[in-house]
mmCIF file of C-alpha atoms and ligand atoms in Angstrom:
data_model
loop_
_atom_site.group_PDB
_atom_site.id
_atom_site.type_symbol
_atom_site.label_atom_id
_atom_site.label_comp_id
_atom_site.label_asym_id
_atom_site.label_seq_id
_atom_site.Cartn_x
_atom_site.Cartn_y
_atom_site.Cartn_z
ATOM 1 C CA MET M 1 160.690 -216.210 134.369
ATOM 2 C CA THR M 2 158.669 -218.621 136.733
ATOM 3 C CA SER M 3 155.925 -220.165 134.612
ATOM 4 C CA VAL M 4 152.255 -220.283 135.603
ATOM 5 C CA ALA M 5 150.297 -223.437 135.119
ATOM 6 C CA THR M 6 146.881 -221.768 134.499
ATOM 7 C CA THR M 7 144.675 -223.608 131.909
ATOM 8 C CA PRO M 8 144.120 -221.904 128.988
ATOM 9 C CA PRO M 9 140.601 -220.674 128.513
ATOM 10 C CA ALA M 10 138.421 -222.746 126.304
ATOM 11 C CA LEU M 11 137.339 -221.208 122.806
ATOM 12 C CA PRO M 12 134.356 -222.757 121.103
ATOM 13 C CA GLY M 13 135.650 -223.419 117.409
ATOM 14 C CA PHE M 14 139.262 -223.157 118.383
ATOM 15 C CA ALA M 15 141.924 -225.625 119.397
ATOM 16 C CA HIS M 16 144.603 -224.291 122.197
ATOM 17 C CA VAL M 17 148.198 -224.810 120.403
ATOM 18 C CA TYR M 18 150.521 -222.816 122.937
ATOM 19 C CA SER M 19 150.777 -220.784 126.049
ATOM 20 C CA GLY M 20 153.309 -218.141 126.244
ATOM 21 C CA LYS M 21 154.013 -216.250 129.517
ATOM 22 C CA VAL M 22 150.806 -213.755 129.007
ATOM 23 C CA ARG M 23 149.478 -214.758 125.828
ATOM 24 C CA GLU M 24 147.644 -217.942 123.999
ATOM 25 C CA LEU M 25 147.814 -219.284 120.499
ATOM 26 C CA TYR M 26 144.972 -221.199 119.096
ATOM 27 C CA ALA M 27 144.067 -222.835 115.740
ATOM 28 C CA GLN M 28 140.695 -222.555 114.235
ATOM 29 C CA VAL M 29 139.060 -225.890 113.990
ATOM 30 C CA ASP M 30 137.608 -226.596 110.383
ATOM 31 C CA PRO M 31 134.039 -227.110 111.018
ATOM 32 C CA GLY M 32 133.916 -229.756 107.983
ATOM 33 C CA THR M 33 137.007 -232.010 108.831
ATOM 34 C CA GLY M 34 137.329 -231.079 112.671
ATOM 35 C CA GLU M 35 140.797 -230.693 111.856
ATOM 36 C CA PRO M 36 142.845 -227.401 113.191
ATOM 37 C CA ARG M 37 143.648 -225.132 110.394
ATOM 38 C CA GLU M 38 147.201 -224.904 109.375
ATOM 39 C CA ASP M 39 147.159 -221.515 107.561
ATOM 40 C CA GLN M 40 145.887 -219.049 110.610
ATOM 41 C CA LEU M 41 146.252 -218.551 114.148
ATOM 42 C CA LEU M 42 144.346 -216.853 116.767
ATOM 43 C CA LEU M 43 146.677 -214.659 119.132
ATOM 44 C CA VAL M 44 144.996 -214.091 122.425
ATOM 45 C CA ALA M 45 146.497 -211.354 124.896
ATOM 46 C CA SER M 46 145.635 -211.984 128.701
ATOM 47 C CA ASP M 47 145.352 -209.533 131.304
ATOM 48 C CA ARG M 48 148.341 -211.289 133.206
ATOM 49 C CA ILE M 49 151.416 -209.170 133.965
ATOM 50 C CA SER M 50 155.201 -210.165 134.754
ATOM 51 C CA ALA M 51 157.566 -208.220 137.146
ATOM 52 C CA TYR M 52 161.128 -209.179 138.165
ATOM 53 C CA ASP M 53 160.624 -212.443 136.229
ATOM 54 C CA PHE M 54 157.386 -213.734 137.751
ATOM 55 C CA ILE M 55 154.102 -213.968 136.413
ATOM 56 C CA LEU M 56 151.896 -212.064 139.015
ATOM 57 C CA ASP M 57 148.805 -213.845 140.574
ATOM 58 C CA THR M 58 147.014 -210.655 140.034
ATOM 59 C CA GLU M 59 145.593 -209.382 136.484
ATOM 60 C CA ILE M 60 145.482 -205.757 135.331
ATOM 61 C CA PRO M 61 141.949 -205.499 133.695
ATOM 62 C CA ASP M 62 142.272 -204.375 129.917
ATOM 63 C CA LYS M 63 145.695 -204.822 129.821
ATOM 64 C CA GLY M 64 145.451 -207.630 127.201
ATOM 65 C CA ALA M 65 142.891 -205.200 124.997
ATOM 66 C CA VAL M 66 144.996 -202.184 125.529
ATOM 67 C CA LEU M 67 148.306 -204.021 124.081
ATOM 68 C CA THR M 68 146.272 -205.515 121.193
ATOM 69 C CA GLN M 69 144.789 -202.338 120.349
ATOM 70 C CA LEU M 70 147.987 -200.612 120.510
ATOM 71 C CA SER M 71 149.757 -203.431 118.422
ATOM 72 C CA LEU M 72 147.130 -202.911 115.745
ATOM 73 C CA TRP M 73 147.544 -199.451 115.522
ATOM 74 C CA TRP M 74 151.564 -199.757 115.202
ATOM 75 C CA PHE M 75 150.779 -202.127 112.398
ATOM 76 C CA GLU M 76 149.303 -199.401 110.388
ATOM 77 C CA GLN M 77 152.083 -197.071 111.320
ATOM 78 C CA LEU M 78 154.466 -199.558 109.907
ATOM 79 C CA ALA M 79 152.597 -200.510 106.963
ATOM 80 C CA ASP M 80 154.717 -198.415 104.582
ATOM 81 C CA ILE M 81 157.995 -200.323 105.796
ATOM 82 C CA LEU M 82 156.688 -203.891 105.836
ATOM 83 C CA PRO M 83 153.153 -206.237 105.591
ATOM 84 C CA ASN M 84 152.002 -207.699 108.531
ATOM 85 C CA HIS M 85 150.336 -210.816 109.486
ATOM 86 C CA VAL M 86 146.878 -209.717 110.710
ATOM 87 C CA ILE M 87 143.969 -211.255 109.060
ATOM 88 C CA SER M 88 141.036 -210.125 110.927
ATOM 89 C CA THR M 89 139.956 -208.686 114.442
ATOM 90 C CA ASP M 90 136.610 -210.676 114.104
ATOM 91 C CA VAL M 91 137.160 -212.903 116.998
ATOM 92 C CA PRO M 92 135.150 -215.058 119.501
ATOM 93 C CA ALA M 93 133.097 -212.802 121.972
ATOM 94 C CA ALA M 94 134.855 -214.047 124.799
ATOM 95 C CA VAL M 95 138.507 -212.452 123.667
ATOM 96 C CA ALA M 96 136.924 -209.530 121.785
ATOM 97 C CA GLY M 97 139.479 -206.610 121.603
ATOM 98 C CA ARG M 98 142.176 -208.837 122.741
ATOM 99 C CA ALA M 99 142.742 -211.245 119.887
ATOM 100 C CA VAL M 100 143.785 -211.186 116.211
ATOM 101 C CA LEU M 101 143.415 -213.620 113.687
ATOM 102 C CA VAL M 102 146.410 -213.969 111.946
ATOM 103 C CA ARG M 103 148.421 -215.676 109.134
ATOM 104 C CA ARG M 104 150.501 -218.571 110.136
ATOM 105 C CA LEU M 105 154.002 -217.829 108.990
ATOM 106 C CA GLN M 106 157.329 -219.840 108.760
ATOM 107 C CA MET M 107 158.821 -217.804 111.766
ATOM 108 C CA VAL M 108 162.480 -216.665 111.560
ATOM 109 C CA PRO M 109 164.071 -218.326 114.516
ATOM 110 C CA VAL M 110 165.779 -215.236 115.933
ATOM 111 C CA GLU M 111 164.519 -212.676 118.347
ATOM 112 C CA CYS M 112 165.077 -209.430 116.486
ATOM 113 C CA ILE M 113 165.855 -206.746 119.262
ATOM 114 C CA GLY M 114 166.770 -203.160 118.327
ATOM 115 C CA ARG M 115 168.272 -200.819 121.179
ATOM 116 C CA ALA M 116 168.356 -197.152 120.769
ATOM 117 C CA TYR M 117 169.194 -196.597 124.622
ATOM 118 C CA LEU M 118 171.347 -198.861 126.686
ATOM 119 C CA THR M 119 170.190 -200.924 129.894
ATOM 120 C CA GLY M 120 168.772 -204.278 130.820
ATOM 121 C CA SER M 121 170.791 -207.170 129.620
ATOM 122 C CA GLY M 122 172.472 -204.912 127.127
ATOM 123 C CA LEU M 123 174.031 -202.928 129.691
ATOM 124 C CA ALA M 124 175.131 -206.010 131.633
ATOM 125 C CA GLU M 125 176.636 -207.291 128.584
ATOM 126 C CA TYR M 126 178.410 -203.867 127.816
ATOM 127 C CA ARG M 127 179.799 -203.785 131.397
ATOM 128 C CA GLN M 128 181.310 -207.159 130.893
ATOM 129 C CA THR M 129 182.571 -206.889 127.318
ATOM 130 C CA SER M 130 182.338 -203.291 126.187
ATOM 131 C CA SER M 131 179.968 -204.680 123.681
ATOM 132 C CA VAL M 132 176.513 -205.922 122.912
ATOM 133 C CA CYS M 133 175.843 -208.768 120.582
ATOM 134 C CA GLY M 134 179.261 -208.347 118.790
ATOM 135 C CA VAL M 135 178.518 -204.526 118.402
ATOM 136 C CA THR M 136 181.261 -202.697 119.930
ATOM 137 C CA LEU M 137 180.209 -199.434 121.944
ATOM 138 C CA PRO M 138 182.296 -196.232 122.908
ATOM 139 C CA GLU M 139 183.385 -195.938 126.485
ATOM 140 C CA GLY M 140 181.757 -194.548 129.413
ATOM 141 C CA LEU M 141 177.923 -195.445 128.709
ATOM 142 C CA GLU M 142 175.730 -195.747 131.819
ATOM 143 C CA ASP M 143 172.423 -197.213 132.261
ATOM 144 C CA GLY M 144 170.000 -195.284 130.290
ATOM 145 C CA SER M 145 172.497 -193.872 127.883
ATOM 146 C CA ARG M 146 171.410 -193.045 124.384
ATOM 147 C CA LEU M 147 173.376 -194.917 121.844
ATOM 148 C CA PRO M 148 175.336 -193.273 118.984
ATOM 149 C CA GLU M 149 173.161 -195.059 116.669
ATOM 150 C CA PRO M 150 170.338 -197.733 117.197
ATOM 151 C CA ILE M 151 171.814 -201.180 117.024
ATOM 152 C CA PHE M 152 170.680 -204.809 116.178
ATOM 153 C CA THR M 153 171.185 -207.156 119.295
ATOM 154 C CA PRO M 154 169.511 -210.493 118.334
ATOM 155 C CA THR M 155 169.058 -213.316 120.428
ATOM 156 C CA THR M 156 168.231 -216.871 120.465
ATOM 157 C CA LYS M 157 164.571 -217.977 121.074
ATOM 158 C CA ALA M 158 164.746 -219.866 124.315
ATOM 159 C CA PRO M 159 161.800 -222.047 125.356
ATOM 160 C CA VAL M 160 159.368 -220.730 128.024
ATOM 161 C CA GLY M 161 160.948 -220.435 131.396
ATOM 162 C CA GLU M 162 164.661 -220.206 129.867
ATOM 163 C CA HIS M 163 166.419 -217.001 129.033
ATOM 164 C CA ASP M 164 167.256 -215.989 125.497
ATOM 165 C CA GLN M 165 171.283 -215.705 124.738
ATOM 166 C CA PRO M 166 172.813 -212.888 122.766
ATOM 167 C CA MET M 167 173.966 -213.851 119.428
ATOM 168 C CA THR M 168 176.214 -211.887 116.966
ATOM 169 C CA PHE M 169 175.343 -211.039 113.782
ATOM 170 C CA ALA M 170 177.354 -213.650 112.198
ATOM 171 C CA GLN M 171 175.665 -216.314 114.030
ATOM 172 C CA VAL M 172 172.289 -214.750 112.736
ATOM 173 C CA GLU M 173 174.037 -214.993 109.038
ATOM 174 C CA ALA M 174 174.928 -218.646 109.918
ATOM 175 C CA GLU M 175 171.591 -219.495 111.283
ATOM 176 C CA VAL M 176 169.201 -217.899 108.477
ATOM 177 C CA GLY M 177 171.605 -216.802 105.945
ATOM 178 C CA ALA M 178 173.422 -213.819 104.997
ATOM 179 C CA ASP M 179 170.679 -211.845 102.786
ATOM 180 C CA LEU M 180 167.633 -212.632 105.409
ATOM 181 C CA ALA M 181 170.099 -211.710 108.603
ATOM 182 C CA SER M 182 170.893 -208.112 106.920
ATOM 183 C CA ARG M 183 167.071 -207.644 106.168
ATOM 184 C CA VAL M 184 165.603 -208.293 109.415
ATOM 185 C CA ARG M 185 168.663 -206.251 110.835
ATOM 186 C CA ASP M 186 167.506 -203.331 108.601
ATOM 187 C CA LEU M 187 163.771 -203.889 109.290
ATOM 188 C CA THR M 188 164.318 -204.033 112.951
ATOM 189 C CA THR M 189 166.093 -200.782 113.246
ATOM 190 C CA ALA M 190 163.824 -199.262 110.972
ATOM 191 C CA ILE M 191 160.710 -200.307 113.004
ATOM 192 C CA LEU M 192 162.663 -198.968 116.009
ATOM 193 C CA ALA M 193 163.542 -195.503 114.411
ATOM 194 C CA ARG M 194 159.753 -195.140 113.356
ATOM 195 C CA GLY M 195 158.827 -196.000 116.763
ATOM 196 C CA ASN M 196 161.074 -193.605 118.488
ATOM 197 C CA ALA M 197 159.885 -190.638 115.885
ATOM 198 C CA VAL M 198 155.996 -191.100 116.761
ATOM 199 C CA ALA M 199 156.883 -191.586 120.307
ATOM 200 C CA ALA M 200 159.150 -188.609 120.650
ATOM 201 C CA GLU M 201 155.977 -186.353 119.633
ATOM 202 C CA ARG M 202 154.216 -187.485 122.680
ATOM 203 C CA GLY M 203 156.987 -187.382 125.180
ATOM 204 C CA ILE M 204 157.742 -190.925 125.276
ATOM 205 C CA LEU M 205 161.443 -192.740 124.851
ATOM 206 C CA LEU M 206 161.533 -196.141 123.107
ATOM 207 C CA ALA M 207 164.609 -197.422 124.679
ATOM 208 C CA ASP M 208 164.438 -200.915 122.792
ATOM 209 C CA THR M 209 161.847 -203.322 121.087
ATOM 210 C CA LYS M 210 161.803 -206.808 120.358
ATOM 211 C CA VAL M 211 160.057 -207.702 116.780
ATOM 212 C CA GLU M 212 159.221 -211.238 115.068
ATOM 213 C CA PHE M 213 159.081 -211.733 111.463
ATOM 214 C CA GLY M 214 157.829 -214.500 109.267
ATOM 215 C CA LEU M 215 158.297 -215.709 105.868
ATOM 216 C CA ASP M 216 155.509 -215.664 103.361
ATOM 217 C CA PRO M 217 156.864 -217.881 100.639
ATOM 218 C CA ALA M 218 153.593 -216.623 98.352
ATOM 219 C CA ALA M 219 155.036 -213.163 98.511
ATOM 220 C CA ALA M 220 158.561 -213.658 97.017
ATOM 221 C CA ASP M 221 160.384 -210.847 94.969
ATOM 222 C CA GLU M 222 161.734 -210.555 91.816
ATOM 223 C CA ALA M 223 164.922 -212.194 93.054
ATOM 224 C CA GLY M 224 162.610 -215.143 94.311
ATOM 225 C CA ARG M 225 163.249 -214.312 97.938
ATOM 226 C CA PRO M 226 160.572 -214.798 100.423
ATOM 227 C CA GLY M 227 158.618 -211.910 101.612
ATOM 228 C CA ILE M 228 159.086 -210.880 105.219
ATOM 229 C CA VAL M 229 156.190 -210.166 107.213
ATOM 230 C CA LEU M 230 155.984 -208.388 110.766
ATOM 231 C CA ALA M 231 154.429 -211.167 113.151
ATOM 232 C CA ASP M 232 153.441 -211.060 116.722
ATOM 233 C CA GLU M 233 152.906 -208.127 118.619
ATOM 234 C CA VAL M 234 154.620 -204.752 117.979
ATOM 235 C CA LEU M 235 155.918 -201.814 120.121
ATOM 236 C CA THR M 236 153.709 -202.713 123.207
ATOM 237 C CA PRO M 237 154.987 -202.161 126.700
ATOM 238 C CA ASP M 238 155.488 -205.856 126.776
ATOM 239 C CA SER M 239 158.027 -206.123 123.969
ATOM 240 C CA SER M 240 159.364 -202.890 124.158
ATOM 241 C CA ARG M 241 160.571 -200.458 127.021
ATOM 242 C CA PHE M 242 158.764 -197.199 126.953
ATOM 243 C CA TRP M 243 160.090 -194.365 129.286
ATOM 244 C CA PRO M 244 158.677 -191.002 129.900
ATOM 245 C CA ALA M 245 160.946 -188.358 128.145
ATOM 246 C CA ASP M 246 160.911 -185.933 130.974
ATOM 247 C CA GLN M 247 162.242 -188.061 133.474
ATOM 248 C CA TRP M 248 165.113 -189.408 131.306
ATOM 249 C CA GLN M 249 168.298 -189.384 133.355
ATOM 250 C CA PRO M 250 171.182 -191.604 132.239
ATOM 251 C CA GLY M 251 173.167 -193.077 135.356
ATOM 252 C CA ARG M 252 170.261 -194.743 136.939
ATOM 253 C CA ALA M 253 167.486 -197.395 136.252
ATOM 254 C CA GLN M 254 164.722 -195.473 134.393
ATOM 255 C CA PRO M 255 161.153 -195.422 135.523
ATOM 256 C CA SER M 256 158.844 -197.486 133.432
ATOM 257 C CA TYR M 257 155.983 -196.059 131.637
ATOM 258 C CA ASP M 258 153.841 -198.931 132.442
ATOM 259 C CA LYS M 259 155.004 -201.283 135.329
ATOM 260 C CA GLN M 260 156.647 -198.705 137.589
ATOM 261 C CA PHE M 261 153.585 -198.711 140.308
ATOM 262 C CA VAL M 262 154.007 -202.628 140.488
ATOM 263 C CA ARG M 263 157.792 -202.648 140.821
ATOM 264 C CA ASP M 264 157.628 -199.783 143.619
ATOM 265 C CA TRP M 265 155.095 -201.782 145.480
ATOM 266 C CA LEU M 266 156.759 -205.098 145.328
ATOM 267 C CA THR M 267 160.032 -203.768 146.445
ATOM 268 C CA SER M 268 158.493 -201.593 149.198
ATOM 269 C CA PRO M 269 158.194 -202.804 152.837
ATOM 270 C CA ALA M 270 154.400 -202.897 152.360
ATOM 271 C CA SER M 271 154.751 -205.960 150.068
ATOM 272 C CA GLY M 272 156.511 -208.149 152.736
ATOM 273 C CA TRP M 273 158.299 -209.787 149.681
ATOM 274 C CA ASP M 274 162.028 -210.192 148.980
ATOM 275 C CA ARG M 275 162.610 -210.177 145.140
ATOM 276 C CA HIS M 276 165.948 -212.294 145.809
ATOM 277 C CA SER M 277 163.827 -214.917 148.078
ATOM 278 C CA GLY M 278 162.551 -217.294 145.223
ATOM 279 C CA GLU M 279 159.218 -216.860 146.690
ATOM 280 C CA ALA M 280 156.311 -215.725 144.605
ATOM 281 C CA PRO M 281 155.241 -212.207 144.732
ATOM 282 C CA PRO M 282 152.231 -211.351 146.810
ATOM 283 C CA PRO M 283 148.913 -210.164 145.143
ATOM 284 C CA LEU M 284 148.782 -206.531 144.214
ATOM 285 C CA PRO M 285 146.393 -204.234 146.264
ATOM 286 C CA GLU M 286 143.510 -202.750 144.210
ATOM 287 C CA ALA M 287 145.046 -199.419 143.978
ATOM 288 C CA ILE M 288 148.277 -200.665 142.637
ATOM 289 C CA VAL M 289 146.036 -202.346 140.157
ATOM 290 C CA GLU M 290 144.267 -199.368 139.056
ATOM 291 C CA GLN M 291 147.189 -197.057 138.876
ATOM 292 C CA THR M 292 148.700 -199.752 136.353
ATOM 293 C CA ARG M 293 145.606 -200.080 134.425
ATOM 294 C CA ALA M 294 145.487 -196.430 133.982
ATOM 295 C CA LYS M 295 149.154 -196.268 132.735
ATOM 296 C CA TYR M 296 148.426 -198.905 130.060
ATOM 297 C CA VAL M 297 145.536 -196.577 129.042
ATOM 298 C CA GLU M 298 147.590 -193.348 129.196
ATOM 299 C CA ALA M 299 150.507 -194.991 127.288
ATOM 300 C CA TYR M 300 147.981 -196.325 124.374
ATOM 301 C CA GLU M 301 146.003 -192.590 124.485
ATOM 302 C CA ALA M 302 149.203 -190.749 124.128
ATOM 303 C CA LEU M 303 150.771 -192.715 121.344
ATOM 304 C CA THR M 304 147.726 -193.185 119.353
ATOM 305 C CA GLY M 305 145.967 -189.887 119.995
ATOM 306 C CA ARG M 306 142.626 -191.788 120.623
ATOM 307 C CA ARG M 307 140.403 -192.814 123.331
ATOM 308 C CA PHE M 308 140.703 -196.407 124.578
ATOM 309 C CA GLY M 309 137.585 -198.387 124.731
HETATM 310 C C1 LIG P 401 153.979 -216.488 117.478
HETATM 311 C C2 LIG P 401 153.514 -216.380 120.593
HETATM 312 C C3 LIG P 401 151.876 -217.266 122.416
HETATM 313 C C4 LIG P 401 151.223 -215.296 121.034
HETATM 314 C C5 LIG P 401 154.337 -218.454 117.076
HETATM 315 N N1 LIG P 401 151.756 -215.413 112.645
HETATM 316 C C6 LIG P 401 152.526 -216.463 113.048
HETATM 317 N N2 LIG P 401 152.951 -217.586 112.538
HETATM 318 C C7 LIG P 401 153.492 -218.476 113.015
HETATM 319 N N3 LIG P 401 153.727 -218.473 114.366
HETATM 320 C C8 LIG P 401 153.385 -217.310 114.918
HETATM 321 C C9 LIG P 401 153.074 -216.249 114.611
HETATM 322 CL CL1 LIG P 401 152.533 -214.775 115.299
HETATM 323 C C10 LIG P 401 153.956 -217.351 116.419
HETATM 324 N N4 LIG P 401 154.314 -216.929 118.797
HETATM 325 C C11 LIG P 401 154.617 -216.231 119.949
HETATM 326 C C12 LIG P 401 153.106 -217.166 121.718
HETATM 327 C C13 LIG P 401 150.930 -216.414 121.984
HETATM 328 C C14 LIG P 401 152.230 -215.504 120.568
HETATM 329 F F1 LIG P 401 151.780 -218.124 123.485
HETATM 330 N N5 LIG P 401 154.758 -217.989 118.469
#
C-alpha cells in the first residue's frame, strides 16, 4: 500500500495520535492539565478510498460517515455476543457523523480474520499450500468458493505500508496465550456468522472480515480473565468483503459491492493507468465518484434497513 502524506485535520481540543490509511486517531486534551487523556480515543473516518493498494487522490463524499454509521449499527447487532468500545458519538462538529469516542483498550496484537468464502490472500496461500494459516482445506476450491465452515485466519499487525503476514493458530497461542487465542478465534467466527446471517436477508454475502479486540482489565470474569471488547470498526466494506449474492459465481473474481466502479474504471483504457506501472492512479471522474458514493449508501441502507442521512 502506498501511503499518503496528508496532514491530519486539526481538531480543537484534540491531539492527533496516529494516521491509518483512511482514518485518524486523536486523543482528547484535558482542559485542566493540557495533557492528552489516556483512557479514551477519538476514531475519525475520512472519505479517502483505497484501490489496488493505493490511496486515491479523489475522496468519496460521505464514505467516512456511511462506514461509521454502519459500524455503529453492527455494534448494536453484535451486543449480545460481546461488548464494544464505543463511549459516545458526541464529537466535534468538524467530524460529526464520522467519528466516535471510544475507550482506549489494551489491543490484542493480532489481526483477527474470519473467512466464509475463499478469495484474496487466503486464496493465494491455498493455491500454494492447500491450507490457509495452518487450516487444511479440501481440494478443488476456486476463487469465491464457499468454505465448508468459516475459518479463523489471523495475521500479524504490520506497520502502515507493510503487508500483514499469515499466522497459524499455534503462533497466536504463543503470542497471546492459549486461552485468549481460543476466545478471539471463537468470537471472530461468531461475528462472521452473525454478519452473514443478517447480510443474507438483504441479498448480500459476507466473504470475510477483519476484527480487532481489546482487553478491559476492569471487566474480568469470575476466573480473573480480562474482558474482551470489540474495538475499531466492524463489518464495514473497508474491513470486510461484501458481495452481491445474485452475482456470486465461484471460479472468478467476485464483483465488489462497494469498489467495483472504481476498479473497473481504473483498469479500463479510459483511465490511461497501468496498475502494474508503480505510478499513482489518476483522479476519478465525477460520475465514478457519484456511483461509488451511491453504492456505499446502498450497502448501508440494505444492511440496516435505515435511510442514510
Ligand atoms: C485502533 C486505527 C487509525 C482508527 C489503535 N479502542 C482502542 N483502544 C486502543 N487502540 C485502538 C482502539 Cl480502537 C486502536 N487502531 C486502528 C488506526 C484510526 C483506527 F489511524 N489503532
